[in-house]
Structure formats: C-alpha cells, structure tokens
Coordinates of C-alpha atoms and ligand atoms in Angstrom, one line a residue:
X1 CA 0.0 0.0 0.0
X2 CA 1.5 3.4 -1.1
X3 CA 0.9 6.0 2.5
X4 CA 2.5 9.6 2.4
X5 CA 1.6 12.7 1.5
X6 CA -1.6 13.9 0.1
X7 CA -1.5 17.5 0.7
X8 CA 0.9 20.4 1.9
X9 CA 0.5 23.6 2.7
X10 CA 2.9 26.1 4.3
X11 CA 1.6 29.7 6.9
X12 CA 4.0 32.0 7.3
X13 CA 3.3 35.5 9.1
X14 CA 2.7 38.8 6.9
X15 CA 5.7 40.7 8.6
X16 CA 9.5 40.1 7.1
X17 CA 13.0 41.6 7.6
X18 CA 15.4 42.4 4.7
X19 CA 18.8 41.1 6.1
X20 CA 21.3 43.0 4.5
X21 CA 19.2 45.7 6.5
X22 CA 20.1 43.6 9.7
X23 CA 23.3 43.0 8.6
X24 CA 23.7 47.0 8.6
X25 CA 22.3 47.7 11.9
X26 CA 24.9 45.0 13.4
X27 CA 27.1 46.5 11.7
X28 CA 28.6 43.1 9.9
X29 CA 28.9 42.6 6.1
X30 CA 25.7 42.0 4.4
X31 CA 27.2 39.2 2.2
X32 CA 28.0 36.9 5.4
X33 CA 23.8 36.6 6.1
X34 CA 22.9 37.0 2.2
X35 CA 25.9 34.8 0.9
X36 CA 27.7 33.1 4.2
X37 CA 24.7 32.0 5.5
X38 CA 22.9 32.1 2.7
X39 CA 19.3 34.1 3.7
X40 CA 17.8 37.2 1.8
X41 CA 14.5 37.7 4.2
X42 CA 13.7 36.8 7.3
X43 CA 10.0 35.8 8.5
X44 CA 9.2 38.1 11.6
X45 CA 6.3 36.7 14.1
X46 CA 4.2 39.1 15.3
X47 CA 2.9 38.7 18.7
X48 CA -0.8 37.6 17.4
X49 CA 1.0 34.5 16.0
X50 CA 1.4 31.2 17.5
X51 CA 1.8 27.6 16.8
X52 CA -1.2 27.2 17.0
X53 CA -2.9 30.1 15.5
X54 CA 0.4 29.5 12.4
X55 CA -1.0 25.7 12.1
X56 CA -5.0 26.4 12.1
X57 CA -3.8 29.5 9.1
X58 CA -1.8 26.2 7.5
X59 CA -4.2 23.6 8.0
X60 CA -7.3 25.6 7.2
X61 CA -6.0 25.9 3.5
X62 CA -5.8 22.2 2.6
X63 CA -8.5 20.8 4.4
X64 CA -12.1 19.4 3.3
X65 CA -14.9 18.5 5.2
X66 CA -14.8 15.2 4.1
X67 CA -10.9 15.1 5.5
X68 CA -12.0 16.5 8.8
X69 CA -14.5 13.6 8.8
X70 CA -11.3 11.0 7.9
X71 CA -8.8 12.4 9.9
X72 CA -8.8 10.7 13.4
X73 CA -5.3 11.9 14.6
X74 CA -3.5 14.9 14.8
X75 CA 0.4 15.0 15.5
X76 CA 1.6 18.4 16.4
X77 CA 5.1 18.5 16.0
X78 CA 6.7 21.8 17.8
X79 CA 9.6 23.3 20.0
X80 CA 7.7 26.3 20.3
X81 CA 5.0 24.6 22.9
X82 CA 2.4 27.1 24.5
X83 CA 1.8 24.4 27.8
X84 CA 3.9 22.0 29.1
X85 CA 0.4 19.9 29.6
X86 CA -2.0 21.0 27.1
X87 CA -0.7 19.9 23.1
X88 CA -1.1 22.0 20.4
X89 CA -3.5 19.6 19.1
X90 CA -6.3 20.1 20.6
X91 CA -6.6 23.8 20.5
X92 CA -6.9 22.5 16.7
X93 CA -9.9 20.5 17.4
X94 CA -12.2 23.0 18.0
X95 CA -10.5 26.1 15.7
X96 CA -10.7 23.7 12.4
X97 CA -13.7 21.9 13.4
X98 CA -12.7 18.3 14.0
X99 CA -14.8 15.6 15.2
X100 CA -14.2 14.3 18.9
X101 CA -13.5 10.7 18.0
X102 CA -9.7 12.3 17.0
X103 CA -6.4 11.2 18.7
X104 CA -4.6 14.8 19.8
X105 CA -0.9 15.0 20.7
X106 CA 2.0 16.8 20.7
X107 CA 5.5 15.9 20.1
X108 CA 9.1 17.0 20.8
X109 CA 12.7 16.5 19.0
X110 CA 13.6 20.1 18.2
X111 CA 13.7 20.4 14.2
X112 CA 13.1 16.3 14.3
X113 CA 9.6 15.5 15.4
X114 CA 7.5 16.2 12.5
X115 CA 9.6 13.4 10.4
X116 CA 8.7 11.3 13.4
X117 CA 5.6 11.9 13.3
X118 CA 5.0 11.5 9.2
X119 CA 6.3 7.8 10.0
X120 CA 3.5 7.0 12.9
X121 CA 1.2 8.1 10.8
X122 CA 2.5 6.0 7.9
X123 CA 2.4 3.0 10.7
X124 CA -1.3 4.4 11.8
X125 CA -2.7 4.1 8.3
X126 CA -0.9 0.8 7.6
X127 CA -2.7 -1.0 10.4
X128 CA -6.3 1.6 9.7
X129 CA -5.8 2.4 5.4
X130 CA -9.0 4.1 5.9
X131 CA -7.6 6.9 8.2
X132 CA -5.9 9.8 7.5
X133 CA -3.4 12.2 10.0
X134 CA -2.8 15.4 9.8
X135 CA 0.4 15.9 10.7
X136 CA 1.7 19.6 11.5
X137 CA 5.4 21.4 11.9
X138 CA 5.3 24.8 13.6
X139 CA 7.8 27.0 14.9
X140 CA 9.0 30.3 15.6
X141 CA 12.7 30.1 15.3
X142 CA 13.8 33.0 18.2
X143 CA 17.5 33.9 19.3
X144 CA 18.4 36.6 21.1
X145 CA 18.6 40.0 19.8
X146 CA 22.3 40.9 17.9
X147 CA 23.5 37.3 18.8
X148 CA 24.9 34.9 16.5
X149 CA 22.0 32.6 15.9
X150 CA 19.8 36.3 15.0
X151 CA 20.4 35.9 11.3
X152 CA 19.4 32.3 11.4
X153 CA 15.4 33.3 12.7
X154 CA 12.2 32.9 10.8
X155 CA 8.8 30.8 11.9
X156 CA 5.6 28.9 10.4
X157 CA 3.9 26.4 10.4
X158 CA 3.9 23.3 7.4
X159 CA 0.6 20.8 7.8
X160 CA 0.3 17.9 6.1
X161 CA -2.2 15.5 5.0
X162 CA -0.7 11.9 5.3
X163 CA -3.6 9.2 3.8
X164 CA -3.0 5.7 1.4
X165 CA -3.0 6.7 -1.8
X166 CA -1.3 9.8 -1.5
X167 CA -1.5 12.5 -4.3
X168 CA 1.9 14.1 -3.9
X169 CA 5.0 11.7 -2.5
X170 CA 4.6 8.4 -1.4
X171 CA 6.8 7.9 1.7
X172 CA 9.1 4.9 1.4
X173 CA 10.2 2.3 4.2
X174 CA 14.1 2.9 4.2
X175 CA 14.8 5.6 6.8
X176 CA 18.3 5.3 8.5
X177 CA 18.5 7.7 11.6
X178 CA 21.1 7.9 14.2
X179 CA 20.5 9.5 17.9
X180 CA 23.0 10.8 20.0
X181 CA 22.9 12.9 23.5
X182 CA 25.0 16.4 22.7
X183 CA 24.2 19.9 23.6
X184 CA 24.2 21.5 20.2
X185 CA 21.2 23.8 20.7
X186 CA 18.7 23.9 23.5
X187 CA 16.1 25.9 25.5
X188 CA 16.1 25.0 29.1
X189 CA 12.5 25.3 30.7
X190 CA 11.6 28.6 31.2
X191 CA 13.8 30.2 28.6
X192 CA 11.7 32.4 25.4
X193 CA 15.2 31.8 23.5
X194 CA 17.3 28.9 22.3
X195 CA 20.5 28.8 23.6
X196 CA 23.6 27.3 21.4
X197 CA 26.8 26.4 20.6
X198 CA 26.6 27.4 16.9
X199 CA 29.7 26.4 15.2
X200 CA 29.3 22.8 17.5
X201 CA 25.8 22.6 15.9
X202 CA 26.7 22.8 12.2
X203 CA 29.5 20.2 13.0
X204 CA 26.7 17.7 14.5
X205 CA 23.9 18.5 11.8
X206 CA 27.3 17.7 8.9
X207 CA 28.7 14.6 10.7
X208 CA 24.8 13.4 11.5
X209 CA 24.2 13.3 8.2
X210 CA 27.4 11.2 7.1
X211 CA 26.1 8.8 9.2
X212 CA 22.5 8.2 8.1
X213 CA 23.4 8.7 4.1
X214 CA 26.4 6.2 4.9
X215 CA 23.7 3.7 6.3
X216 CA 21.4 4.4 3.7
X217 CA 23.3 3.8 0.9
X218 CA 24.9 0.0 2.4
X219 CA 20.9 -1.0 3.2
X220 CA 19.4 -0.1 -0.2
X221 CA 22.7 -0.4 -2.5
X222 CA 21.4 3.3 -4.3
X223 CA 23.7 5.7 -4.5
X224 CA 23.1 9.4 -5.0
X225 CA 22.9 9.3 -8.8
X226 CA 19.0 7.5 -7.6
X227 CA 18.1 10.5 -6.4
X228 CA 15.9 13.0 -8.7
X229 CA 16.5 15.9 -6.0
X230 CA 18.0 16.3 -2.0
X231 CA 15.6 18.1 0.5
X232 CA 17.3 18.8 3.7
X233 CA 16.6 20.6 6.8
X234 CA 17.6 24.3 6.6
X235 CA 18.2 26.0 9.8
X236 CA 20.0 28.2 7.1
X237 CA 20.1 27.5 3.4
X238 CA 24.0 27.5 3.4
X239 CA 23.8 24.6 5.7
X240 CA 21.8 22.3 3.3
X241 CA 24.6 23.2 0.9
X242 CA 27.3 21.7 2.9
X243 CA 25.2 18.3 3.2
X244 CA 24.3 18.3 -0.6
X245 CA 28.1 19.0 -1.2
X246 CA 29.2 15.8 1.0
X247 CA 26.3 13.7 -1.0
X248 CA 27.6 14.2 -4.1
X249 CA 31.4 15.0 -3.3
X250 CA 31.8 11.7 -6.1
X251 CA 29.0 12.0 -8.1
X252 CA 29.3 11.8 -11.6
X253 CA 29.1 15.8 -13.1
X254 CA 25.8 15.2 -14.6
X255 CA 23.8 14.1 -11.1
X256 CA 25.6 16.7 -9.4
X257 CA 24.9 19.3 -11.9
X258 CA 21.4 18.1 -11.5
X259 CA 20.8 17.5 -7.9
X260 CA 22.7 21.2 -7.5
X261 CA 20.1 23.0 -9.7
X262 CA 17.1 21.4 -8.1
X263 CA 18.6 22.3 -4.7
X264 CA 18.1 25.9 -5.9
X265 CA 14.4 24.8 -6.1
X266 CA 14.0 23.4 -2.6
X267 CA 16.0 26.3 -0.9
X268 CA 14.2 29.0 -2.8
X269 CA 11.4 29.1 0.2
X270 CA 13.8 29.3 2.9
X271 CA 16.2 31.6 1.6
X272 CA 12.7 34.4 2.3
X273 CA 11.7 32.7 5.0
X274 CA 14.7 31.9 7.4
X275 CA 14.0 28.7 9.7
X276 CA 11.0 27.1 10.9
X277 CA 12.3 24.6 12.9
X278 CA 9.9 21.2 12.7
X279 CA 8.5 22.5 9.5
X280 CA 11.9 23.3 7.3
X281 CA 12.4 20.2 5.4
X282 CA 8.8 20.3 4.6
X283 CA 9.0 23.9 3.2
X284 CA 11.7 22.6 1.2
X285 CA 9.7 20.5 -0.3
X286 CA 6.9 22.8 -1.2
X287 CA 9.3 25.0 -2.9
X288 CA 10.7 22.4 -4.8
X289 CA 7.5 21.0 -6.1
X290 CA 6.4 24.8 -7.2
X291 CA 9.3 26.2 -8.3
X292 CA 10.9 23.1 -10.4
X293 CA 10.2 22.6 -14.1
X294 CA 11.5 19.0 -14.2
X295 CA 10.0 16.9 -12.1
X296 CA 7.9 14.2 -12.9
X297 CA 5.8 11.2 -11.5
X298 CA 8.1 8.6 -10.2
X299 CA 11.4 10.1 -9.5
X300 CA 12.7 9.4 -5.8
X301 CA 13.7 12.5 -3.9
X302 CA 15.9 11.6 -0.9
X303 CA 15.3 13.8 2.6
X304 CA 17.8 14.3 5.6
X305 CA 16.0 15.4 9.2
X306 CA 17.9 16.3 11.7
X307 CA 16.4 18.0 15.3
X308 CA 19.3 19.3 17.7
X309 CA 19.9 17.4 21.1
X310 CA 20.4 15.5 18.4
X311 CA 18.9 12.8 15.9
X312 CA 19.5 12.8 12.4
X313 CA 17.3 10.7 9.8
X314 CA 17.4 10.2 5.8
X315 CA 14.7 8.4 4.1
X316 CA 12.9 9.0 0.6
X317 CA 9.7 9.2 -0.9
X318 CA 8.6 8.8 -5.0
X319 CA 6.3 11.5 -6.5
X320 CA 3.0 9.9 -7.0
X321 CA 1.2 9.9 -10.7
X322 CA -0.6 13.2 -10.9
X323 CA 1.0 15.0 -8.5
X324 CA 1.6 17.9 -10.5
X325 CA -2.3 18.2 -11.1
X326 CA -2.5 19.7 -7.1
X327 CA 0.6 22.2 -7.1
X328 CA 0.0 25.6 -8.4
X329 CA 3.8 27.0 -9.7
X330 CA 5.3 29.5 -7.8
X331 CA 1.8 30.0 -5.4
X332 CA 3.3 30.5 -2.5
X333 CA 5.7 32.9 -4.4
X334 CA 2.9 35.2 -4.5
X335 CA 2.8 35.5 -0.5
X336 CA 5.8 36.2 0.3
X337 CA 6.0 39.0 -2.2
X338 CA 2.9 40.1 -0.5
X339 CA 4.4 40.3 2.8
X340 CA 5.1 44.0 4.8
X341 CA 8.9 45.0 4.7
X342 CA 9.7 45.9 8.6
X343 CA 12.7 48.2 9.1
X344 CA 14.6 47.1 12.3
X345 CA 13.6 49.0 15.0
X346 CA 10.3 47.6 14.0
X347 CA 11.1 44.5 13.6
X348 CA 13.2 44.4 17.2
X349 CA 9.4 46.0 18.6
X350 CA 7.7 43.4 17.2
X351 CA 10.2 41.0 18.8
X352 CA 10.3 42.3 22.5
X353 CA 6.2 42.6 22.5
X354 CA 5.0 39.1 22.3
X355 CA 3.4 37.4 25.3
X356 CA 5.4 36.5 28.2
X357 CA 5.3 33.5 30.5
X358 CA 4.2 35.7 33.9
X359 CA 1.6 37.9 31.5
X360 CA -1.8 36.5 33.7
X361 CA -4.1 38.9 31.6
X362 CA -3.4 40.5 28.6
X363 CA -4.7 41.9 25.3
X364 CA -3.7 42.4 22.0
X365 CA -4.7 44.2 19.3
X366 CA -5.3 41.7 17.0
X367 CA -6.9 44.8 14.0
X368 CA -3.6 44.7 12.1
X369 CA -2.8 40.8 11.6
X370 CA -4.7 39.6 8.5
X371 CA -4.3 36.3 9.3
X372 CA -7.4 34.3 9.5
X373 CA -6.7 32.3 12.9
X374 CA -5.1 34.9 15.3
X375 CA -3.5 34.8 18.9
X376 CA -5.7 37.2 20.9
X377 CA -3.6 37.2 24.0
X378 CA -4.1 35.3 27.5
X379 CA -7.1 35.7 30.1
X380 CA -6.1 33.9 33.4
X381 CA -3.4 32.6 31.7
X382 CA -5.4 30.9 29.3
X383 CA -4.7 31.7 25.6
X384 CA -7.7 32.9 23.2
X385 CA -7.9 32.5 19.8
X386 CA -9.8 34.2 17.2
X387 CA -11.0 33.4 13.9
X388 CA -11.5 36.3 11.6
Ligands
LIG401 P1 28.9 33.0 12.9 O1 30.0 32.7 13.8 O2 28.3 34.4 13.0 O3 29.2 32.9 11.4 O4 27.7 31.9 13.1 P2 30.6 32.5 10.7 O5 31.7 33.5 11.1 O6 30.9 31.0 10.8 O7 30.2 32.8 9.2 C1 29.2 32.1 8.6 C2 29.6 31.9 7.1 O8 29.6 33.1 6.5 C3 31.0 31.3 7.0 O9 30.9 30.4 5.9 C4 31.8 32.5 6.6 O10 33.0 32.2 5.9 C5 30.8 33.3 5.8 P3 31.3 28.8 6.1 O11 32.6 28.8 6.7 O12 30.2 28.4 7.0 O13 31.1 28.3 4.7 N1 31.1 34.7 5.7 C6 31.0 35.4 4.5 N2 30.6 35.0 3.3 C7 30.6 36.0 2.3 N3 31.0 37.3 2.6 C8 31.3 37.7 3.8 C9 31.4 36.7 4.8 N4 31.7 36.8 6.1 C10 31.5 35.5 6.6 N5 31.7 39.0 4.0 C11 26.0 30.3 12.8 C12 27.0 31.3 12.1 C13 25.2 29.6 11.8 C14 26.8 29.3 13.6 C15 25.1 31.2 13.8 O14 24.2 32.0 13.0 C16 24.2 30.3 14.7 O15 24.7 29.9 15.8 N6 23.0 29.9 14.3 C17 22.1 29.1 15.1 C18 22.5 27.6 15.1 C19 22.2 26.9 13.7 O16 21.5 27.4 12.9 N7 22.8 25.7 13.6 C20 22.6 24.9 12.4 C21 22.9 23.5 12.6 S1 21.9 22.9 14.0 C22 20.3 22.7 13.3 O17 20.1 22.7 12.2 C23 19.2 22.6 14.3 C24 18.4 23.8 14.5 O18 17.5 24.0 13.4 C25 17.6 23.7 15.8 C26 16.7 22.4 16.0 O19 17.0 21.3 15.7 O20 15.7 22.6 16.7 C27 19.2 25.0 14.7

C-alpha cells in the first residue's frame, strides 16, 4: 500500500526583515547573512502568532470536510510549545472543526519531530488504510537579539495531510536515523530563546548526516545518482549546501549538476523565509514542487532530518502519478512577495512585544494581523484564539 503525502501547505506571518538591513544595523557585512549564510529575508512573528494560530492558518487551507470527517489523529510537532500539559492539538480540534473521536498530541525532537511523526502516521494508516493524520510542523525560530544565531530566525507552520494513496510523494520504508545525546542547541525550561553552541551545531547536523546517508546507501545499495533531488533541513540554506556537497562529493558531473540546480528549487522558500524549525524540510519540499520545471511522476527524492539534542534521519519518498495536477507554480511565491517590509527598529518592537510566561491577563490588538486564525492574547493565563 503506497501512505504519504496527500496535501501540503505552508503559513507564514505577513511581517519580514530584509537582512542585509540587519546586517547593517549590526554592523557586519551584508554578504556573510545573504551569501555566508545564505538568507535574503527573514519571517518576523508578530505577537498575534502562534503555533497554534500558524497551524489552524496552514491547515485551514488544505482541508475538506470530508478530510475533517477521515482524519482521526492529529500529531503536532513543535519546539515552540504554548503548555507543558496541554498539546497543540487540541486547540486545533475545535479552531478547524474536527470531530471528537480524533487522537490529539504533541510531540518534541527540536527540528526532528515532524519526520517522526510523518512515519507513525504511515504505521497508523498501515494497520487503519482508511484513516488519515494530519500531521503539522510549527515553529517560531527565536534567538536573542544581535546574537549569532539572530540571522538564522524565521517561523511557520507546514501541515500535512498523510492518507494511502497519497497525491503528492509516497513515503518509502528505508529511513536510516542515528540518535545521540549532545548539547548543540537547546532551551532550558523557562527560557523564550534557544540557547547554542553554533559552530558545535553545524558540525553535528554535517557529521549526523554522514552517518545516516552512509547507512542508507549500504541497506538499499542506491547511491546518490538514484536521487531525482535532495531536501534537507535548513536551519539556514547554506547549511543544506554543505550536506548536498558531501552527497555528491563523487557523483558523476551530470547528477551533481542536477541535484545542485534542483537544490536551488528546494532552498528558494527558505532563503525568504529563514528557519521554521519542525517545518523546514517540509518547506523545502513545497518549494521544490512549485518552483521546479523538471520533475515528474516517479522520481525518488531523498530527505535528511535532523532535530538538535540531536537525531539525524534520511529516508525517501517517490512522486505519486498526478501529483503535479494539485501544485499551483510559484503559489506561495505570491505571498511572500505580498508580505510587509519591517525596518529594524520595528522588527526588534515586534520582537520584544509578544506574550510572556508571567503575562496572567493581557490583550492584543489583533486589528492589524490579516491572518485568518489569530493569537488574541491570555485571560487567566489561558490563551484565546480568534477566527477572523
Ligand atoms: P557566525 O559565527 O556568526 O558565522 O555563526 P561565521 O563566522 O561562521 O560565518 C558564517 C559563514 O559566512 C561562513 O561560511 C563565513 O565564511 C561566511 P562557512 O565557513 O560556514 O562556509 N562569511 C562570509 N561570506 C561572504 N561574505 C562575507 C562573509 N563573512 C563571513 N563577508 C552560525 C553562524 C550559523 C553558527 C550562527 O548563525 C548560529 O549559531 N545559528 C544558530 C545555530 C544553527 O543554525 N545551527 C545549524 C545546525 S543545528 C540545526 O540545524 C538545528 C536547529 O535548526 C535547531 C533544532 O534542531 O531545533 C538550529
């Protein structure tokens, strides 16, 4: 039975930051964030933006009554929790409209879980092929202000419809993943910023990856000339980069050639965006389905996850027949480009005014978010959603 992914869509908030403008203010060469690390525009999350409000925005987009009335679990796959008890899930159940016989839950492996949680679902619908999941990535990718890790910020939320007989890429049973206890990047209890050893990190996420592709390639015998395009996670497109080098560091000219262009089609997303965390390597693939003229029904597209803390996984999936008959070229092009330029003072405003842990009552003006599912702000300490 062919289970993956039926249908993808991507949220991303209606603020951005142009970064050699940041690069300006922090007074560092604007071709180290637009070239060294390999961003042009970074998402900015304004404080009437959540996961959860980011995944209804996402979810609300793909979904049909008749998949509401199909879909009996939801997987919320975040760093950027709102509750240490309460999942993101649920608030989902009643914004979107889901039935009550539905499985809720949230789950946790920094940039890793929402890879996890495509492959219970693919174990759900093996065992139920009438079901369908709908599994969801959000984010909001947060440093602190003129630290290292500022350029490499961004947030929203990818959500994912994972059913048999999936339209768009049907996930395959190969994954090779490798788990190891370091302290890369983390954000101790508490703590409204990640904290991190950076140049550690992009060590770990390189050396991760050497592992699983190693693994993959001595379990299936493919090599890298099998793959029709390379989808990693991109905490920074630059990153992705360094792991497609090492793939195809002995590839024959023509794959590499051909894996390089279509990496300009997964990063493409990114590169406006900056990182989302659990959603990145979905992005990626959204951006290479709408912005790549070659790809056709069949070809195998190979994906590296890796989540700080840290676990690292490569699997692939095969475009399904058709799948070109549900993606619209360049859509989500037309978003971004829709998106309100913030200068930086605004954009470190919007940054210092979002909700805070000891806020027990407070309200925000919700009048300037267009967003259809918005973050209201907390009576009691318990959030409120609106739907526009
Ligand atoms: P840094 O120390 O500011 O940067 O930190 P740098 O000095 O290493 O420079 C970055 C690159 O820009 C270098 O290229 C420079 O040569 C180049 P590289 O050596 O890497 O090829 N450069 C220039 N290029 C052109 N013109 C110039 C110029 N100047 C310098 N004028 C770092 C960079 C990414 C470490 C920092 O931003 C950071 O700490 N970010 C956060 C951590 C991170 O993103 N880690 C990625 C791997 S871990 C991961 O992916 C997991 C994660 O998503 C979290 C999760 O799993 O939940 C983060």
């Amino acid at each position: 039975m062919n289970i993956g992914i039926d249908k993808i869509s991507f949220f991303t908030p209606h603020l951005y930051l142009d970064m050699a403008e940041l690069a300006e203010a922090r007074d560092v060469d604007p071709n180290k964030y637009l070239i060294g690390i390999g961003q042009s525009k970074m998402a900015v999350i304004p404080p009437t933006q959540d996961v959860v409000s980011m995944a209804a925005n996402a979810a609300d987009k793909i979904l049909t009554p008749e998949d509401k009335e199909q879909i009996d679990m939801i997987l919320f796959a975040t760093e950027s929790g709102i509750d240490n008890s309460k999942s993101g899930a649920v608030y989902l159940q009643r914004l979107l409209g889901f039935k009550h016989q539905v499985r809720v839950v949230e789950l946790k492996q920094a940039c890793y879980a929402a890879t996890a949680a495509i492959h219970f679902a693919h174990g759900h619908i093996a065992m139920n092929p009438d079901s369908k999941v709908l599994v969801i990535g959000a984010d909001n990718a947060r440093y602190g202000l003129a630290t290292k890790g500022e350029p490499t910020q961004g947030g929203g939320a990818v959500a994912m419809l994972i059913s048999r007989n999936p339209r768009i890429l049907a996930v395959q049973d190969d994954a090779t993943y490798w788990a190891a206890d370091v302290m890369d990047f983390w954000r101790p209890l508490g703590f409204d910023e990640a904290l991190v050893d950076g140049k550690y990190s992009t060590n770990v996420y390189l050396e991760f990856f050497k592992h699983v592709f190693k693994e993959y390639q001595a379990n299936t015998g493919f090599d890298v000339s099998k793959f029709d395009a390379m989808l990693f996670h991109l905490p920074y497109t630059k990153e992705g980069f360094k792991a497609l080098k090492i793939a195809i560091e002995d590839a024959d000219p023509t794959v590499a050639a051909r894996l390089t262009h279509e990496f300009e089609n997964v990063r493409r997303y990114s590169n406006q965006i900056g990182n989302l965390y659990t959603g990145s390597l979905y992005l990626g693939l959204l951006s290479l389905l709408e912005n790549s003229t070659d790809l056709k029904a069949g070809m195998r597209l190979g994906l590296y996850s890796y989540g700080s803390g840290a676990q690292g996984e490569f699997y692939s999936g095969l475009l399904r027949p058709g799948f070109d008959q549900n993606i619209e070229h360049e859509a989500f092009q037309k978003v971004l480009d829709a998106r309100k330029q913030l200068n930086v003072a605004e954009y470190e405003d919007v940054y210092n005014s979002r909700i805070k842990i000891s806020d027990k009552t407070r309200k925000l003006d919700i009048s300037t978010d267009p967003a259809k599912f918005v973050f209201a702000g907390v009576e009691d300490y318990q959030r409120q959603y609106v739907v526009k």
